[in-house]
């Protein structure tokens, strides 16, 4: 069974290989070496000194490596200049001294990790890189002492530095992805202005307690759930309630943690703080979502289990291949293979993309309780809207929208005994007294958009409404089934699935129809923050249906990004591995390619953070 | 005279890479109270910045020597110069406010990702020492730095490449020190004028480079030399 742990630094799920470390008396798990390094930099104040020391190590290591390479390059120009041999020899000893410092500063953690991994009976590519670097260093030192060539000090330093920087870069990218969620839901660090005996104390949401009075100026987020005691302002709370327009809050109104004040300063009495707030509950849903691995991630993890031994085999083959020709050349090839085949970018791409997508959807008021759902959404080709009947009045109704032209009015006969549902509100209907019902422009617009994306749209209503009389429905809807029972709905769903369609059931909150349990994915529309939000994998806070096509677009984009990244990182790893084994890639170039490859993957994935919202002028982001 | 293009490009580079270093330099200036501490911080920052440029220049020179094979690939050599000149012309047009589709000044490849990642650590390095701040800021991708590196690449020699970028970093010093010592940001109007003036400089250098790289000029006597300055300023016989 697939077990999921999260990284102590980036909080993303850990794939096949975890790095276990005991820090400050606590055992922690990290998803990669970079996260372990960065955890030491960015932890709390008591570890600040060690974090600064680590940064200093990296800084000094970088500077010394640059010096080693610079002197090496300048020495290569020397044959053109009549310099003394003693100067060249002195310069080489200087390079040795600098390279030794780099080895101690940057190589030591790599070697230590290798020893620990070997002690626990596992194989680590970074550790092997450290060992090969140590071998090359020893060889170069022996050559220097005997006045022979070649020297590989620059190769050793640059490779170790670039590998370490590559790890740091990947860990930072992952941390940025996780930070996206924390920024959205990171209310604990939100600034709070507490009123203490007529003075304003500057603090954070974490330090507030029920009963405290806080002032919230315009532009700031409300630090806790509470009640307005003074002031009147509009508050934007899209991610909390799905409401796209700001709501006006006056004295006595309840306000939610995370809402953004727009107009004027409010004085709020804190009622709930910390984990009791609505925002904290949303956080738990979104945070848990990234723990559910998608099929792609599972496949990547399985592939990596095979890929790691393959790297080892390729490295040994490279070593044996060129052993006869040149022993040291064989070690250099081995190092190149290990560096270029390091599968960091492969590990990085899927969790980073899904985490960013979950955070992006959350910013639009869409809660995804399983990151794996994103992959399913991208495959959906039939969208079934359940219970689309309008509100109950006990009479016959006509529903029409005054903005519509005659051509757009689609009528349905109704017997007037339907139940009131949230999706009916989504339909934005207006009640009159005739015997026709009109579908709202919103649902038709949504269906039109879905159809344009190649999806089939089906509307279903229960047996108590629209009893099979005259019905005319727009071309945007591929199927309209009225007056059918739950059993018939289940059969309809099954028939679609048998035809090979991937089905999505869209139902109103809080109902989660039993017949829809067979659907590939279920969306809940019109939820509110007061209820349990984990009934379906995808929950739309608020009633805005426009976000459904947008979510499907987002899922396509995520899949495209993941596929591109997987293809690219597999390509450069495999091709590079063979080229390195053939001695065509120097270790420094291999490390550069690895760093560049990781940067491209991270950069490409990070673009999901800025994925545009459903409309150009988004009320929450202001774009 | 022979390193004047690099010097001018550095000066222009500091004006159009304002966002990259002005914040860092200003924070150093504000963090270090007292004239001597501020001066030391600025010197360390400049040394770190300059060292990175030397390193990059040497690297580009080495790469040029390896790839251009000591002047065998004459057309490639001229082509690189032409590309560098063209790039500078485009940059100068953008500096003057003419939109180009490439958006070299604001959307240079890799800029967003690298800046977003380095932003995580820049402040922490800044706390440690201005030298590291300068060292790492030097790696940030800026269009005119790439243009300078192209010149270093075309020089085909690590030492000459270092020389090119050394003058480039010296060219950056006046504005960098102005911001650092005065302790305030230049007004938007002033900055706009400065950028326009620098755009003319970049345009001039770019025109000379394109002119020198054109085949019609080379026909008469474009000689593949390792000295970039000769490529630009030596008249054809």
Coordinates of N, CA and C in Angstrom, one line a residue, chain A residues 9 38 41-42 48 52-53 55-56 58-60 62-63 65-67 69-70 73-74 76-78 81 165 168-169 171-173 175-176 179-180 183 356 599 602-604 606 609-610, chain B residues 47-48 51-63 65-66 112-114 116-118 120-129 131-132 135-136 139 156-160 162:
Chain A
X9 N 10.4 20.2 5.5 CA 10.7 21.6 5.1 C 9.6 22.1 4.1
X38 N 18.0 23.2 3.5 CA 17.3 24.5 3.7 C 16.6 24.5 5.0
X41 N 18.6 26.2 7.4 CA 18.7 27.7 7.2 C 17.5 28.4 7.7
X42 N 16.3 27.9 7.5 CA 15.1 28.6 7.7 C 14.3 28.3 8.9
X48 N 18.9 29.8 14.4 CA 19.2 30.8 13.4 C 20.7 30.8 13.2
X52 N 22.6 30.5 9.7 CA 23.5 31.5 9.1 C 24.9 30.9 8.8
X53 N 25.3 30.0 9.6 CA 26.6 29.4 9.4 C 26.5 28.5 8.1
X55 N 24.6 29.1 5.5 CA 24.6 30.1 4.4 C 26.0 30.6 4.2
X56 N 26.7 30.8 5.3 CA 28.1 31.3 5.1 C 28.9 30.2 4.4
X58 N 27.9 28.0 2.3 CA 27.6 28.0 0.9 C 28.2 29.2 0.2
X59 N 28.2 30.4 0.8 CA 28.7 31.6 0.3 C 30.2 31.5 0.1
X60 N 30.9 31.0 1.2 CA 32.4 30.9 1.1 C 32.7 29.8 0.0
X62 N 31.0 28.9 -2.6 CA 30.8 29.5 -3.9 C 32.0 30.4 -4.4
X63 N 32.4 31.2 -3.4 CA 33.5 32.2 -3.8 C 34.8 31.4 -4.0
X65 N 35.1 28.3 -4.9 CA 35.0 27.5 -6.2 C 35.2 28.4 -7.4
X66 N 34.7 29.6 -7.3 CA 34.9 30.6 -8.4 C 36.4 30.9 -8.5
X67 N 37.0 31.0 -7.4 CA 38.5 31.3 -7.4 C 39.2 30.2 -8.1
X69 N 38.2 28.0 -10.2 CA 38.0 27.9 -11.6 C 38.6 29.0 -12.4
X70 N 38.6 30.2 -11.8 CA 39.1 31.4 -12.4 C 40.6 31.2 -12.6
X73 N 41.4 28.7 -15.3 CA 41.2 29.2 -16.7 C 42.3 30.1 -17.1
X74 N 42.8 30.9 -16.1 CA 43.9 31.8 -16.4 C 45.1 31.0 -16.7
X76 N 45.3 28.2 -18.0 CA 45.2 27.6 -19.3 C 45.7 28.5 -20.4
X77 N 45.7 29.8 -20.1 CA 46.1 30.8 -21.1 C 47.6 31.0 -21.0
X78 N 48.2 30.5 -20.0 CA 49.6 30.8 -19.7 C 50.6 30.3 -20.8
X81 N 52.0 33.0 -22.7 CA 52.7 34.0 -22.0 C 54.0 33.5 -21.4
X165 N 23.9 23.3 -5.1 CA 23.0 24.4 -5.5 C 21.8 23.9 -6.1
X168 N 19.4 22.8 -3.6 CA 18.8 24.0 -2.9 C 17.8 24.6 -3.8
X169 N 18.1 24.7 -5.1 CA 17.1 25.3 -6.0 C 15.8 24.5 -6.0
X171 N 14.6 22.4 -3.8 CA 13.9 22.5 -2.5 C 13.2 23.9 -2.4
X172 N 13.9 24.9 -2.9 CA 13.3 26.2 -2.8 C 12.0 26.3 -3.7
X173 N 12.1 25.7 -4.9 CA 10.9 25.7 -5.7 C 9.8 24.9 -5.1
X175 N 9.3 24.5 -1.9 CA 8.9 25.3 -0.8 C 8.0 26.5 -1.3
X176 N 8.4 27.1 -2.5 CA 7.5 28.1 -3.0 C 6.1 27.6 -3.3
X179 N 4.4 27.1 -0.2 CA 4.1 28.5 0.4 C 2.9 29.1 -0.2
X180 N 2.6 28.7 -1.5 CA 1.4 29.2 -2.1 C 0.2 28.9 -1.3
X183 N 0.4 30.8 1.9 CA 0.1 32.3 1.8 C -1.4 32.5 1.8
X356 N 0.6 23.5 -6.5 CA 0.3 24.8 -7.1 C -1.1 24.9 -7.6
X599 N 16.1 23.9 -13.1 CA 15.5 25.3 -13.2 C 14.4 25.4 -14.2
X602 N 11.4 23.7 -12.7 CA 10.8 24.5 -11.6 C 10.1 25.8 -12.1
X603 N 10.8 26.4 -13.1 CA 10.3 27.6 -13.7 C 9.0 27.4 -14.4
X604 N 9.0 26.3 -15.2 CA 7.8 26.0 -16.0 C 6.6 25.7 -15.0
X606 N 6.3 26.7 -11.9 CA 5.9 27.9 -11.1 C 5.0 28.8 -11.8
X609 N 1.3 29.2 -10.7 CA 1.0 30.2 -9.7 C 0.2 31.4 -10.3
X610 N 0.6 31.8 -11.5 CA 0.0 33.0 -12.1 C -1.1 32.6 -13.1
Chain B
X47 N 33.0 44.8 -4.7 CA 34.0 43.8 -5.0 C 33.3 42.4 -5.3
X48 N 32.3 42.1 -4.5 CA 31.6 40.8 -4.8 C 30.9 40.8 -6.2
X51 N 33.6 40.7 -8.8 CA 34.3 39.4 -8.9 C 33.4 38.4 -9.7
X52 N 32.1 38.5 -9.5 CA 31.2 37.6 -10.3 C 31.3 37.9 -11.8
X53 N 31.4 39.2 -12.1 CA 31.5 39.6 -13.5 C 32.9 39.1 -14.1
X54 N 33.9 39.2 -13.3 CA 35.2 38.7 -13.7 C 35.1 37.2 -14.1
X55 N 34.5 36.5 -13.1 CA 34.3 35.1 -13.3 C 33.5 34.8 -14.6
X56 N 32.4 35.5 -14.7 CA 31.6 35.2 -15.9 C 32.3 35.6 -17.2
X57 N 33.1 36.7 -17.1 CA 33.9 37.1 -18.3 C 34.9 36.0 -18.7
X58 N 35.6 35.5 -17.7 CA 36.6 34.5 -17.9 C 35.9 33.2 -18.5
X59 N 34.8 32.9 -17.9 CA 34.1 31.7 -18.4 C 33.7 31.9 -19.9
X60 N 33.1 33.1 -20.2 CA 32.7 33.4 -21.6 C 33.9 33.4 -22.5
X61 N 35.0 33.9 -22.0 CA 36.2 33.9 -22.9 C 36.7 32.5 -23.1
X62 N 36.7 31.7 -22.1 CA 37.1 30.3 -22.2 C 36.2 29.6 -23.2
X63 N 34.9 29.8 -23.1 CA 33.9 29.2 -24.0 C 34.1 29.6 -25.4
X65 N 37.0 30.7 -26.7 CA 38.2 30.0 -27.2 C 37.9 28.6 -27.6
X66 N 37.1 27.9 -26.8 CA 36.9 26.5 -27.1 C 36.0 26.4 -28.4
X112 N 12.4 35.8 -14.0 CA 11.4 35.7 -13.0 C 11.7 34.5 -12.0
X113 N 12.0 33.4 -12.6 CA 12.3 32.2 -11.7 C 13.5 32.5 -10.9
X114 N 14.6 32.9 -11.5 CA 15.8 33.1 -10.7 C 15.6 34.2 -9.7
X116 N 12.9 35.1 -8.2 CA 12.0 34.6 -7.2 C 12.7 33.7 -6.2
X117 N 13.6 32.9 -6.8 CA 14.3 32.0 -5.9 C 15.4 32.7 -5.1
X118 N 16.1 33.6 -5.8 CA 17.2 34.3 -5.0 C 16.6 35.2 -4.0
X120 N 14.5 34.7 -1.9 CA 14.4 34.0 -0.6 C 15.7 34.1 0.2
X121 N 16.8 34.2 -0.5 CA 18.1 34.2 0.3 C 18.8 35.5 0.3
X122 N 18.4 36.4 -0.6 CA 19.1 37.6 -0.8 C 19.2 38.4 0.6
X123 N 18.1 38.5 1.2 CA 18.0 39.2 2.5 C 18.9 38.5 3.6
X124 N 18.9 37.2 3.6 CA 19.7 36.5 4.6 C 21.2 36.7 4.3
X125 N 21.5 36.7 3.0 CA 22.9 36.9 2.7 C 23.3 38.3 3.0
X126 N 22.4 39.2 2.8 CA 22.6 40.6 3.1 C 22.9 40.9 4.6
X127 N 22.3 40.1 5.4 CA 22.5 40.2 6.9 C 24.0 39.7 7.2
X128 N 24.4 38.7 6.4 CA 25.7 38.2 6.7 C 26.8 39.1 6.3
X129 N 26.9 39.4 5.0 CA 27.9 40.3 4.5 C 27.5 40.9 3.2
X131 N 29.4 41.4 0.8 CA 30.2 40.8 -0.2 C 29.4 39.7 -0.9
X132 N 28.8 38.8 -0.1 CA 28.0 37.7 -0.7 C 26.8 38.2 -1.5
X135 N 28.1 39.2 -4.7 CA 28.5 38.0 -5.4 C 27.3 37.3 -6.1
X136 N 26.3 37.2 -5.3 CA 25.1 36.4 -5.9 C 24.2 37.3 -6.8
X139 N 25.0 37.3 -10.5 CA 24.5 36.2 -11.3 C 23.1 36.4 -11.9
X156 N 37.4 35.4 -27.2 CA 38.1 34.1 -27.4 C 39.2 33.9 -26.5
X157 N 39.3 34.5 -25.3 CA 40.4 34.3 -24.4 C 39.9 34.6 -23.0
X158 N 40.3 33.8 -22.0 CA 39.8 34.0 -20.7 C 40.2 35.3 -20.1
X159 N 41.5 35.6 -20.3 CA 42.0 36.9 -19.7 C 41.4 38.1 -20.4
X160 N 41.2 38.1 -21.7 CA 40.6 39.2 -22.3 C 39.1 39.3 -21.9
X162 N 37.9 38.4 -19.1 CA 37.9 39.0 -17.7 C 38.1 40.5 -17.8

